[in-house]
Structures are given as C-alpha cells and as structure tokens.
Short mmCIF file of C-alpha atoms in Angstrom, two decimals:
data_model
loop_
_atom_site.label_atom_id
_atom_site.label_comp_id
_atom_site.label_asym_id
_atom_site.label_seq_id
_atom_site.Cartn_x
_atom_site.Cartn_y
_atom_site.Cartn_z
CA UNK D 1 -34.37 -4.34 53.79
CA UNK D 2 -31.45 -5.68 51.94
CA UNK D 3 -30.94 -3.20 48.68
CA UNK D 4 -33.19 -0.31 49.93
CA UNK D 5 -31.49 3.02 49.19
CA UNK D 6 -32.77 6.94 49.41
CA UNK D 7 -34.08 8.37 45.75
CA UNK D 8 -34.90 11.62 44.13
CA UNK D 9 -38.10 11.72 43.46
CA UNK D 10 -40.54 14.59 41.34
CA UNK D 11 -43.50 14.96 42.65
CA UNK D 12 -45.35 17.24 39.97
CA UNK D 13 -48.45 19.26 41.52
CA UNK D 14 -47.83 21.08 44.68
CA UNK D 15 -51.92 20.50 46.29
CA UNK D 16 -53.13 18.47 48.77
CA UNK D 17 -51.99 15.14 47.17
CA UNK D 18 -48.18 16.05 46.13
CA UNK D 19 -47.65 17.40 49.72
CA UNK D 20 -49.07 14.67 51.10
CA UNK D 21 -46.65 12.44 49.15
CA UNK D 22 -44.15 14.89 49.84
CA UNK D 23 -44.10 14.20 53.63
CA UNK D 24 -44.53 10.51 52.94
CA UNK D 25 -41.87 10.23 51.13
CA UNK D 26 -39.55 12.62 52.82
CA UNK D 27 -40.26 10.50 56.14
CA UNK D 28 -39.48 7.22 54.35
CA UNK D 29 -35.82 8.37 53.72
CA UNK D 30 -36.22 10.04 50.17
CA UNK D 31 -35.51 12.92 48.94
CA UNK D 32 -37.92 14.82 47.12
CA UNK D 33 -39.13 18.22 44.86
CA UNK D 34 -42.56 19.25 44.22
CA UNK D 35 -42.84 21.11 40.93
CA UNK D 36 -45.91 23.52 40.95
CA UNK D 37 -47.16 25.10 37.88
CA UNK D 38 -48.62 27.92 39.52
CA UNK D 39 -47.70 30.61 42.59
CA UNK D 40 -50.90 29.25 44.88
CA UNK D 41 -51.57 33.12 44.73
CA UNK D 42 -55.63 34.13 44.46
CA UNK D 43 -57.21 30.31 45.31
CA UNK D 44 -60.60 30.13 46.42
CA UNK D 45 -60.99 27.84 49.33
CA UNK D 46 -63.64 24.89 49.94
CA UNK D 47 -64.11 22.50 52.00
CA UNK D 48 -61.75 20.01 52.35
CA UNK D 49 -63.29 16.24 53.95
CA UNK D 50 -60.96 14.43 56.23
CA UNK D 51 -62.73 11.21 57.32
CA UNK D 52 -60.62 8.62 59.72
CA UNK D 53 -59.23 6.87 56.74
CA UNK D 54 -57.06 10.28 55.58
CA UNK D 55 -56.39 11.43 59.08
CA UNK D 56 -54.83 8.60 60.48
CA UNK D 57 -52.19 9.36 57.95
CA UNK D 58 -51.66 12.81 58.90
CA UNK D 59 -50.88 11.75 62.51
CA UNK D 60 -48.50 8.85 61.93
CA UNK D 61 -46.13 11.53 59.33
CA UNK D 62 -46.63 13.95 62.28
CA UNK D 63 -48.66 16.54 60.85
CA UNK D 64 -49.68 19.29 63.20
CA UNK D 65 -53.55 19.15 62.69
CA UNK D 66 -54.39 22.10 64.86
CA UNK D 67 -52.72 24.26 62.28
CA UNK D 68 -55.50 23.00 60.08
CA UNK D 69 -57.94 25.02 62.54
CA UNK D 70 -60.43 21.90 61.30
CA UNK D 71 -64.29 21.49 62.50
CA UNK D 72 -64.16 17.16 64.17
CA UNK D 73 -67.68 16.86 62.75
CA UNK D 74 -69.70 14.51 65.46
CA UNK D 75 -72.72 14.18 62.48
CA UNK D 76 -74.00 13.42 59.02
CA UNK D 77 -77.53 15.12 58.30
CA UNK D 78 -79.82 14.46 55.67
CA UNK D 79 -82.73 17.14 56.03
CA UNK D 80 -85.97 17.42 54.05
CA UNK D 81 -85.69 19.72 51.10
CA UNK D 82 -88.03 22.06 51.66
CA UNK D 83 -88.73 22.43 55.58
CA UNK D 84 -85.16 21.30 56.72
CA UNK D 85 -86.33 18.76 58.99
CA UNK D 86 -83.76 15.84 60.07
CA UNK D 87 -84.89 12.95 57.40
CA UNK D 88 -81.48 10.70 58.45
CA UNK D 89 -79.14 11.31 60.66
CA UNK D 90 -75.98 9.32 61.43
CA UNK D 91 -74.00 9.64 64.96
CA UNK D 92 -70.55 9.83 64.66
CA UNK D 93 -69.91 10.80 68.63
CA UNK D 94 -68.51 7.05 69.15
CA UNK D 95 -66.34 7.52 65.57
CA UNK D 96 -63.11 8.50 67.18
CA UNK D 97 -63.20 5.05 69.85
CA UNK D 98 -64.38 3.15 67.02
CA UNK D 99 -61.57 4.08 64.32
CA UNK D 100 -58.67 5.55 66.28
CA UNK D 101 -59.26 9.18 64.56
CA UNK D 102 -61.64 11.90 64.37
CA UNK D 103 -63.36 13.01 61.33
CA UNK D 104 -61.54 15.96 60.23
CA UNK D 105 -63.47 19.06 57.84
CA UNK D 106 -60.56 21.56 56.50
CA UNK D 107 -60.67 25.00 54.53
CA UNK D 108 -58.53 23.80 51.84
CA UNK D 109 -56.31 27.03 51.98
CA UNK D 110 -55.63 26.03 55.36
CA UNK D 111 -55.12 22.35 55.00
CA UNK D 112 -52.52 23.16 52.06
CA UNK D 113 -50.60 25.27 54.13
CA UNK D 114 -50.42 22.29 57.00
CA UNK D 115 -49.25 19.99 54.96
CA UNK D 116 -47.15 22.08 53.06
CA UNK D 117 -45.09 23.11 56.62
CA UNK D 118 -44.78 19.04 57.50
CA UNK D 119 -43.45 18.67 53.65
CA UNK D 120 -41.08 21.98 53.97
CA UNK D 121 -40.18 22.31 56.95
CA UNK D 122 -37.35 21.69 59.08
CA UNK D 123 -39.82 19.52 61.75
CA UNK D 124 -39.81 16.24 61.50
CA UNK D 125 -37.70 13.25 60.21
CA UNK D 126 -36.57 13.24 56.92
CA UNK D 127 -34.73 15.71 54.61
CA UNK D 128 -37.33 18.83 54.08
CA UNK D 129 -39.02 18.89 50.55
CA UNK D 130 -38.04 21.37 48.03
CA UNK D 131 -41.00 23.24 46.12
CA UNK D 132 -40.59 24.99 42.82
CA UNK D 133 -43.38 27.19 41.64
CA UNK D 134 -44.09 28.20 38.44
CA UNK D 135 -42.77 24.96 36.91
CA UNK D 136 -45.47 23.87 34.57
CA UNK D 137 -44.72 20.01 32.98
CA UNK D 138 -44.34 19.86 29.57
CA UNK D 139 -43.25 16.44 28.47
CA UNK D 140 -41.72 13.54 30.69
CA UNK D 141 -39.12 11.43 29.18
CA UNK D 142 -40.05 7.57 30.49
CA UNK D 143 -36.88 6.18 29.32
CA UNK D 144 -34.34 8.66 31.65
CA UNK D 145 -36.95 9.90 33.80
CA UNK D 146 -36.15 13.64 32.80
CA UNK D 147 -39.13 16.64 33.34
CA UNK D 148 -39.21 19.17 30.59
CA UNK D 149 -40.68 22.07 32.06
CA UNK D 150 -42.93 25.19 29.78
CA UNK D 151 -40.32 27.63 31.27
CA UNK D 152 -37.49 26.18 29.49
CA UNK D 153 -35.83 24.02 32.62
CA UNK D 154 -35.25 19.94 32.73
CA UNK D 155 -35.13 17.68 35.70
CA UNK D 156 -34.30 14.09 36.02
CA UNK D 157 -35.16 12.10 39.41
CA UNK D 158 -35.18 8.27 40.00
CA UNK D 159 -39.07 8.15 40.03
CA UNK D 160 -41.94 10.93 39.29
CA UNK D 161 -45.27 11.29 40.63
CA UNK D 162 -47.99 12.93 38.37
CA UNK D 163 -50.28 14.74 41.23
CA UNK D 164 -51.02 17.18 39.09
CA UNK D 165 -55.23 16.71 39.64
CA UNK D 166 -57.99 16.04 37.26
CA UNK D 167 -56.19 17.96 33.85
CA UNK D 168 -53.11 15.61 34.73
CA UNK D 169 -50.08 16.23 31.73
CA UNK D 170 -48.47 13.11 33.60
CA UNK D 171 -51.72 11.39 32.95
CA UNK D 172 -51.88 11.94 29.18
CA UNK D 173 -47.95 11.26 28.92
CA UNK D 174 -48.13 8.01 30.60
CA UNK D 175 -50.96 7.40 27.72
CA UNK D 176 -54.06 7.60 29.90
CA UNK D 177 -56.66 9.09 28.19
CA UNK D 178 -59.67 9.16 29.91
CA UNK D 179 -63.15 8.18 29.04
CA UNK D 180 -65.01 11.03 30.70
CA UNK D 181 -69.03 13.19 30.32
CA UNK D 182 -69.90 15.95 31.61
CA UNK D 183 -72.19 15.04 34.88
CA UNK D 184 -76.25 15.44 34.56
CA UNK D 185 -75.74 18.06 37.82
CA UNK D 186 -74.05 21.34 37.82
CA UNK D 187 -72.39 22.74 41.25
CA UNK D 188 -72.10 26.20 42.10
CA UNK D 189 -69.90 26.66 45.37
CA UNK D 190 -70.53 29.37 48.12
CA UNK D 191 -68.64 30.46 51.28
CA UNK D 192 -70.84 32.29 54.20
CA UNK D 193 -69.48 33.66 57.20
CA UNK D 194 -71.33 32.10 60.16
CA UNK D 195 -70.90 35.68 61.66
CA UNK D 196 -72.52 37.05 58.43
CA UNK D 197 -75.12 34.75 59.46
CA UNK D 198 -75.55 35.12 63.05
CA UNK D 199 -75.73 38.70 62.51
CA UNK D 200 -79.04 38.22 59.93
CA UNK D 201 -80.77 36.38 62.52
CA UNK D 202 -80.70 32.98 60.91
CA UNK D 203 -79.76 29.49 61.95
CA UNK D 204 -76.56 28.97 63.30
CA UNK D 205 -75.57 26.08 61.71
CA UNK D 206 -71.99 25.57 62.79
CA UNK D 207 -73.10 24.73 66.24
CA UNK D 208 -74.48 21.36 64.64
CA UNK D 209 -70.48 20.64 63.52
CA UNK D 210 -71.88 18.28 61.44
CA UNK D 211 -71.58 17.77 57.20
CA UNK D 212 -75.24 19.01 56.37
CA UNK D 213 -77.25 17.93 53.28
CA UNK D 214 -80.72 19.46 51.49
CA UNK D 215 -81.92 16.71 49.39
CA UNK D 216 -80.91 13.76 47.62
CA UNK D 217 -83.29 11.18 48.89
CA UNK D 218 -85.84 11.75 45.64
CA UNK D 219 -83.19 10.76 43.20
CA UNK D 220 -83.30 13.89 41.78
CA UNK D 221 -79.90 16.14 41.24
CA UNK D 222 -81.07 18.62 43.21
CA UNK D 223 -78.77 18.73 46.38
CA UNK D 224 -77.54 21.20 49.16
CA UNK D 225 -74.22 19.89 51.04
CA UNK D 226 -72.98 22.05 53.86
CA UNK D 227 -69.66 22.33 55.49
CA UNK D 228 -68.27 23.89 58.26
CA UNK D 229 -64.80 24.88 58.24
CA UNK D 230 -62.04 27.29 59.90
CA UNK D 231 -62.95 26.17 63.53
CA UNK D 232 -66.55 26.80 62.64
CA UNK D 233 -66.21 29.77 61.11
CA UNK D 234 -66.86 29.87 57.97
CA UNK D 235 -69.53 27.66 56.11
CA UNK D 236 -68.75 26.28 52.77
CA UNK D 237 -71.95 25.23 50.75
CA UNK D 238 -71.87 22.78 47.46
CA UNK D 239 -75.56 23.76 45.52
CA UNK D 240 -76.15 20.85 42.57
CA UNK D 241 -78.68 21.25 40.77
CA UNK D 242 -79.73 19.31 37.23
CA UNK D 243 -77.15 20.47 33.98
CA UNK D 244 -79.90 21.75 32.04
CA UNK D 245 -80.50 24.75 34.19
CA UNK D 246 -77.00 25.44 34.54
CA UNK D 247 -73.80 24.23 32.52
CA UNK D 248 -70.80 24.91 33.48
CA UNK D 249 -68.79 22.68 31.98
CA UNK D 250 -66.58 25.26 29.95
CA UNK D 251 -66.58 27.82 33.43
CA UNK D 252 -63.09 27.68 35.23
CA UNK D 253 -62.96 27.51 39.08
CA UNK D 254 -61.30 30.78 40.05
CA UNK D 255 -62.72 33.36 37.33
CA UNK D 256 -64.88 36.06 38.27
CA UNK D 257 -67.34 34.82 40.87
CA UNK D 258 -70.95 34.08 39.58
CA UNK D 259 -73.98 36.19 41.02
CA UNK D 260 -75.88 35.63 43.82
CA UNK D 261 -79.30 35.60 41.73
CA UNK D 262 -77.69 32.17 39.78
CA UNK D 263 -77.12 30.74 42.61
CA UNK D 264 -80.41 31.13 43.85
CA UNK D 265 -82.37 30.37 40.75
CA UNK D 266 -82.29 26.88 40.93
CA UNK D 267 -83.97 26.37 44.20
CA UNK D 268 -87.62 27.64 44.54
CA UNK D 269 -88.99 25.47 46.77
CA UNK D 270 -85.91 25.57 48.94
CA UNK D 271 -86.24 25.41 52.86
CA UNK D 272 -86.32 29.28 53.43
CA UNK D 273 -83.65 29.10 56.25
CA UNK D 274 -80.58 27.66 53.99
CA UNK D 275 -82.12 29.95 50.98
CA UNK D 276 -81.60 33.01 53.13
CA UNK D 277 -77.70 31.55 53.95
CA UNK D 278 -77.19 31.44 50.04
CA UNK D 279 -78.21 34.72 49.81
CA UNK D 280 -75.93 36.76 51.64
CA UNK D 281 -73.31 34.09 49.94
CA UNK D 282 -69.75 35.10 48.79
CA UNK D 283 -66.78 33.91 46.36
CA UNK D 284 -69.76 31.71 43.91
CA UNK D 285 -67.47 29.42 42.11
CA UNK D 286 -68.57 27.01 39.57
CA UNK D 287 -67.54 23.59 39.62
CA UNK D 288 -66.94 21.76 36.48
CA UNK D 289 -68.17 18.04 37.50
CA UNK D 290 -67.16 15.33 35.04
CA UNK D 291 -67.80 11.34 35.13
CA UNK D 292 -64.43 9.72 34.51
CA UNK D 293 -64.24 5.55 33.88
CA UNK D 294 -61.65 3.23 35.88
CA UNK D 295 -58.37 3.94 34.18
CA UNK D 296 -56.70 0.68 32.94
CA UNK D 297 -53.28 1.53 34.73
CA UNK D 298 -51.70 4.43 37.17
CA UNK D 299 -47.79 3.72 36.39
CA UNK D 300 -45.49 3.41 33.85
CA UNK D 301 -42.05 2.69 33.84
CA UNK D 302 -40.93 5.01 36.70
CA UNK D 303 -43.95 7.37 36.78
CA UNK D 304 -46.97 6.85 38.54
CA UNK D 305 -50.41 8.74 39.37
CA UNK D 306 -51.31 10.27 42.31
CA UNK D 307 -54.81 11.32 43.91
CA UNK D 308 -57.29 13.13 40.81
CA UNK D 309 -54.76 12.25 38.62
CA UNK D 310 -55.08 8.75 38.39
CA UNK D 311 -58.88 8.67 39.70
CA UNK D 312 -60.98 11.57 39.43
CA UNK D 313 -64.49 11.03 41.19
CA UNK D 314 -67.47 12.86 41.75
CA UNK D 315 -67.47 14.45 45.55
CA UNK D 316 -70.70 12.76 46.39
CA UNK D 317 -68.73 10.49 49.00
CA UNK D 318 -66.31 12.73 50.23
CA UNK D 319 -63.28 10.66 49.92
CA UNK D 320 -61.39 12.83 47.03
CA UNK D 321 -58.41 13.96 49.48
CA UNK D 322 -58.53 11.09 51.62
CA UNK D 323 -57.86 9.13 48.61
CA UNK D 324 -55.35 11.05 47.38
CA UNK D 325 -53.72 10.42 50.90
CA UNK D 326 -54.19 7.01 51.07
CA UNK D 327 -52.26 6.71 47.64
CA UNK D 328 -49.57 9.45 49.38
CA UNK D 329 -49.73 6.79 52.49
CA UNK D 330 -49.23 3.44 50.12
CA UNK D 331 -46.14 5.06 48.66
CA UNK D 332 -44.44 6.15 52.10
CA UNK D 333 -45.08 2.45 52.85
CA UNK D 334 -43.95 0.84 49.72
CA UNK D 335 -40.58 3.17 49.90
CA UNK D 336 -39.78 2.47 53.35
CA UNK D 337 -36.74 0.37 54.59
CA UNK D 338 -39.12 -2.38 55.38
CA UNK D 339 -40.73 -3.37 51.97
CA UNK D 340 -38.39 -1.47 49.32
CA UNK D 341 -35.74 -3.59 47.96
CA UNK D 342 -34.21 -0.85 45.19
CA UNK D 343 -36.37 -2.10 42.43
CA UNK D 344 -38.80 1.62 41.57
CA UNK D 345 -40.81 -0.53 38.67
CA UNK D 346 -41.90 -3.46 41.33
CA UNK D 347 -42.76 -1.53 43.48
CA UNK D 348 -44.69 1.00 41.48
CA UNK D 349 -46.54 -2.37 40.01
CA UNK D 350 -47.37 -2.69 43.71
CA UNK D 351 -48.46 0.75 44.07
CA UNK D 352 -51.20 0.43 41.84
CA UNK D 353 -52.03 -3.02 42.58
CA UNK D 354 -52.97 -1.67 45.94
CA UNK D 355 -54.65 1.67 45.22
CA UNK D 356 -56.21 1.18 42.04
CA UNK D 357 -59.16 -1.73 43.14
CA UNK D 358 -59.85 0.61 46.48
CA UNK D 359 -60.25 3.81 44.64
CA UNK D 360 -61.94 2.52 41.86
CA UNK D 361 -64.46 1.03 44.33
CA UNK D 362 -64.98 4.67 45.84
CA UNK D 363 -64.76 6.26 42.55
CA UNK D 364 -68.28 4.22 41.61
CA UNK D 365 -69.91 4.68 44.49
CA UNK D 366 -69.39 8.36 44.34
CA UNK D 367 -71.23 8.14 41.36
CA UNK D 368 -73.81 6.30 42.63
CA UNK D 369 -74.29 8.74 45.61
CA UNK D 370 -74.25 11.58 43.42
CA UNK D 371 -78.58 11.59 42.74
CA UNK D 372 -79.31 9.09 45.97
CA UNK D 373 -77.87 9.71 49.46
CA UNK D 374 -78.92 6.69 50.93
CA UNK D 375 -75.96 5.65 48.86
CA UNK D 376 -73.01 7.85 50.76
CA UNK D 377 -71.19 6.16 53.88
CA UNK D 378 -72.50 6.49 56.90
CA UNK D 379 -76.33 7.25 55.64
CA UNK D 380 -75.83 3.98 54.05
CA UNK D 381 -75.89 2.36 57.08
CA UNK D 382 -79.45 4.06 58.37
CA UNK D 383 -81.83 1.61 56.60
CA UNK D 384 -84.57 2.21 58.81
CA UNK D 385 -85.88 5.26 57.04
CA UNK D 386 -89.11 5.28 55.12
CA UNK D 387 -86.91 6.71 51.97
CA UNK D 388 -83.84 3.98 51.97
CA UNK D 389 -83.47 2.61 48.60
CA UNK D 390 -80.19 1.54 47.09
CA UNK D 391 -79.41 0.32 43.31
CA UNK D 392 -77.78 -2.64 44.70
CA UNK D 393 -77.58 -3.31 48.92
CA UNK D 394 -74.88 -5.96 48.50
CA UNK D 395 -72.51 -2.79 47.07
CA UNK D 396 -72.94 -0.26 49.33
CA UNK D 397 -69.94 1.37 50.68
CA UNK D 398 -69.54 1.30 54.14
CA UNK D 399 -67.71 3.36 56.81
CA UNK D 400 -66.83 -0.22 58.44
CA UNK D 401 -64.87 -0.87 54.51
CA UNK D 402 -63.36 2.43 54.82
CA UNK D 403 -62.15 2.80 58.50
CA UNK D 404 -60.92 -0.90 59.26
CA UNK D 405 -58.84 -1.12 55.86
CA UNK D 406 -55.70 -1.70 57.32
CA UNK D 407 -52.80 -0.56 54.36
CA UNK D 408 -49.99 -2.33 55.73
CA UNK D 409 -51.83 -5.71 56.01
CA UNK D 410 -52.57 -5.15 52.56
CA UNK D 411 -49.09 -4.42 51.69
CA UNK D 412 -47.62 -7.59 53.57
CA UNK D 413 -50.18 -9.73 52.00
CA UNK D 414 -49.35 -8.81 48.46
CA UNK D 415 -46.15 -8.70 48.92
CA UNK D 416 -45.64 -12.18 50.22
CA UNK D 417 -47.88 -13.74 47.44
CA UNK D 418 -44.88 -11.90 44.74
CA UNK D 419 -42.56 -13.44 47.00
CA UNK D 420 -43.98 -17.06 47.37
CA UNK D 421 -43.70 -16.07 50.83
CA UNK D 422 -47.33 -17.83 52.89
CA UNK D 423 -49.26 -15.27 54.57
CA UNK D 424 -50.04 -15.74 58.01
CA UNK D 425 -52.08 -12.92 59.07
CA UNK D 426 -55.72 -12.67 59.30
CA UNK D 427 -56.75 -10.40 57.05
CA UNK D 428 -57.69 -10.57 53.47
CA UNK D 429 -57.27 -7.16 50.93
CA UNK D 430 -56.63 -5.08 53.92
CA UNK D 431 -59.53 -6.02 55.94
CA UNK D 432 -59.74 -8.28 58.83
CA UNK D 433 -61.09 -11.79 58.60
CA UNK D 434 -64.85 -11.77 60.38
CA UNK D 435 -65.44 -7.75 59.19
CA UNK D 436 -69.09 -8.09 58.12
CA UNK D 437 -69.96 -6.66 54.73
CA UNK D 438 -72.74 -5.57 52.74
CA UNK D 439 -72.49 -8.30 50.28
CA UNK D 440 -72.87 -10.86 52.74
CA UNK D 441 -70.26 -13.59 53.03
CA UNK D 442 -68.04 -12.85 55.79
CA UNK D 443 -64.56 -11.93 54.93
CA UNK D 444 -62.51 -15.42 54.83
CA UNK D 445 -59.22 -16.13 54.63
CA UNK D 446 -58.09 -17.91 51.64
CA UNK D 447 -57.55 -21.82 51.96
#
C-alpha cells in the first residue's frame, strides 16, 4: 500500500504476548525490541492453552510447534467431584477438519522459548527481534514516544506496545486504571510428573490427552482443572477453591512454594484418585486471581496494550494466551503492506476497534465460567446433561464464535467502512454470514 514504510517498534514485556507480537511484527516488515524487566531466570511453568483460534497464528508466522513438545488434546472432561465419573464430555477428534488447527496444551517454559526462537532468530522472514533483559519501564513519554527505563537507559521507537501482563506500567501511563476485586476463589497451582504417578500406582491420566475438570457444575468455587503438558509428561493441575479458606491475594507467584497439606485442605470429599495426584504434588504456586472491568480504551497516541495488559481475565475459558495472540495477530495484519498506509495513530484506533469488543466478550464469559462450567466453550455446547444451566443461553460463548472468526475479514470490513469504501464480502464482525449463534438471529449482512 501506497505510504507503508518499516518502523521501530518497543515491545515492552518479553512473555508469551510480546514475542508473539515480536514475530508478527518482525514478519510484517518492522523492526522491533522487546524490553524485559527481568532475566526469565527461576519461572515456574503452567500450563499454557492453545485452542485453534491462537494456533492458527503460530503456523501462518512459521513457528516451529514441535519445539513446543505440546499435548493436541482430542477432549474436554467434566467429571463428578467426588467419584470422578465422566458428567460431560465434549469430542474434539473432528476439531482439527473442522477449524484447520489442532488444539494445542504448552508448558509455558517451553512455549516461551518457541516463540522466543521464531522472534530471535535468524529463521524466517523479517529482520530478527532484539531482546533486552533487565530493562524495567519506568515512564513513557506519549508525545516523542521515548522509554525511560529503572536502570537509567532511554529509548525512542515509532510505536510501543505495553505487553507487560496484568501489573502493566504501560497500562497505568496510558491512564488506565483498572476497576478490579479480588475473585471469591483462590487457586493454588501444582505440577505432577505422570511418571511420579505411574510409579504410585494411580491413574494415568495423560493417556486421556484431554483438559480434565473436578467440579464446577454445582456453582460452587470449588474446581479441579487438569492439564497435560511436555508431550504428556508432566501434568499441571489448577485447585480453586472458595477465598475464605484460602487468600492469596497478597502471595506472589514464584516465592517459596506452598505445602502440600494446603493444598490438600480444601478438598475433603475429593475423588480419592486426583487427591492422591495432589499429594505427591510439586512447585505449589499460588495464583493471585483478580476480576478486572472492560477498560474504556487500549491505545493512546502511539502506545497501545497488548494481551493481560489491556484485558486481564479469569482463566476459566482458557483463552488468556490465545488472546494475547490474536491481539499479536491483529497488529501483524494492521502493519502489513496491505492495510498500513504510514499513519501509527489510525491504525492503532483500528487495533483496538478490532480487539477490544472480542476480548471483552471472552473476558465476561470467563467470569461467568469461573463457578459454572456449563458456561466454558465446548461444554457449552453439551446441553443434554441433567446439570446444564446457564445465566443467560442467548450469551454463551461458543467454539463455533471462536474458531470461524476470521481476523482479516474483520479487518477489510472495518477498514472499508473508514474508507467509504462498500464491503462486498459476506461476513459481518469477522464471522461469516449464515454462522448460527446462541442468541438466535442468524448472522446477516447489513442492508
């Protein structure tokens, strides 16, 4: 496009989001430095939730997955809390024909270090990314687009990205102050070797390569999610249980690890076969969950959010990285030499006029999901089980809402209405004209 030229852009936060933006960017033609205020040394890996929607991104930059050593998951189980039996179960062995791309479940150590190869390496189109560790953002002037830096340094690039996560300095600087309360559940996190377990003669529960829950279907906060990760290898359990017998609010992920006797507290009338996993659990982590609020706006001047930055949500519908990828993804796009015409505030106004309505949506439903499953995608789909009940059925978030959103439809659309430019195409927000949706009318094109 007429006026598109290659910029320097900051990307501040070196996770899963800014190296996803990294590569997007980098493969759009820019050229770009990820600021990092830590050394990534002594992290505690999770579970990291790939879901079509996030890993068709990873294959169009060229990301090699394999590195990721992921588990494809082929179901969703909801089991009975206390004797573990299947209460809903949703197939996902058709998911790949149906949306182009497997459902991917990452150790987050090892996804990091995927995506930080595709953003630093010498692979793949595009100039490689530099990182700079131990660069902790102090202030951001808006007006020349300059990084102060706690160490003393500067840095000023044409546009800046604030994916520094849910305690975002971009965030506050750009005068978003969030609304947020601490959750009504607590969340103690657990990693157990599936050797560990194999070799104490319980259930082997990677074989089932499916995300596994305990729970959730009384309304009550009291929830088991399970995770396979590392090829199978390594199971990665979430434990919520109500605040009140557990805050951890003020507790920082990567302290001292909790005991095992905490963890266990909570859970009495547990089914004795994930009890005994929790047991011989290692690396207990608290996890601070907070309720954030829409934010009213994710850019300013030439600075926008990225990922947790600009919409924290509950993990209760697994779409925190894919989000954050998605918004990585709309950026690439919006950069590229097809849409970008050298104006950085346009298109950031773009930016956020296509991320923000999506991930708000996801950021509610989260919410929602958090104390009733039947809520999360895919489970809300199975309404033939004696315990489906939903605050609203015309709201539900579907996998059909996630995995046919088409981004660049979305792009072209909105960019031909700022244009005056008529829009041919059929599809409406993303989403193809006909998709069938929970709240009932048909997606139409406008008249």
């Amino acid at each position: 496009m007429s006026g598109w030229r290659s910029l320097s852009v900051g990307v501040v936060g070196g996770g899963i989001g800014g190296m996803s933006v990294a590569i997007a960017l980098r493969r759009a033609g820019h050229e770009v430095t990820i600021y990092e205020r830590s050394d990534f040394a002594g992290e505690v890996g999770a579970s990291v939730s790939c879901a079509a929607n996030g890993t068709r991104w990873l294959h169009e930059w060229g990301v090699d997955v394999a590195k990721g050593d992921p588990v494809v998951l082929k179901k969703l189980i909801n089991r009975d809390w206390k004797t573990g039996e299947p209460v809903s179960v949703y197939d996902l062995d058709d998911y790949e024909e149906r949306w182009g791309y497997v459902y991917n479940m990452f150790h987050r150590q090892y996804m990091h270090a995927m995506l930080k190869e595709s953003a630093l390496g010498e692979v793949g189109e595009g100039s490689p990314a530099v990182l700079k560790v131990n660069h902790k953002c102090k202030d951001i002037d808006l007006q020349t687009t300059t990084i102060t830096f706690e160490n003393g340094t500067s840095a000023k690039h044409d546009f800046i990205i604030g994916a520094d996560g849910i305690g975002s300095a971009v965030r506050r600087i750009i005068g978003v102050h969030p609304a947020k309360r601490p959750a009504d559940s607590s969340c103690l996190h657990c990693n157990v070797m599936t050797e560990d377990a194999v070799k104490a003669g319980l259930v082997d529960y990677s074989q089932d390569a499916a995300l596994e829950y305990w729970g959730g279907q009384e309304g009550k906060w009291d929830k088991i999610v399970l995770s396979p990760c590392n090829g199978g290898k390594l199971l990665s359990y979430y434990c919520f249980f109500p605040r009140d017998q557990g805050d951890y609010t003020t507790q920082a992920w990567g302290a001292e690890d909790r005991p095992v006797e905490e963890l266990l507290k909570p859970y009495p009338n547990l089914d004795s076969q994930v009890l005994k996993h929790l047991a011989i659990g290692k690396e207990i982590q608290p996890w601070r969950l907070w309720v954030h609020d829409p934010y009213p706006y994710i850019h300013k001047e030439n600075v926008c959010l990225l990922g947790d930055a600009g919409h924290p949500m509950m993990p209760h519908q697994s779409q925190g990285a894919c989000m954050a990828i998605e918004d990585a993804a709309a950026l690439g796009i919006i950069f590229n030499t097809n849409y970008f015409d050298g104006n950085i505030k346009d298109a950031l106004a773009l930016y956020e006029e296509i991320r923000l309505p999506r991930a708000t949506r996801v950021q509610a439903a989260a919410a929602k999901a958090a104390y009733n499953i039947n809520e999360r995608i895919g489970f809300s789909h199975n309404k033939n089980i004696a315990t489906y009940k939903v605050e609203d059925s015309k709201k539900v978030l579907t996998i059909e809402e996630m995995n046919a959103y088409d981004m660049y439809k979305d792009i072209e659309e909105k960019l031909a209405a700022k244009r005056g430019q008529q829009y041919l195409d059929s599809f409406v927000g993303g989403l193809p004209v006909g998709l069938e949706l929970p709240s009932g009318p048909v997606i139409k094109a406008a008249a």
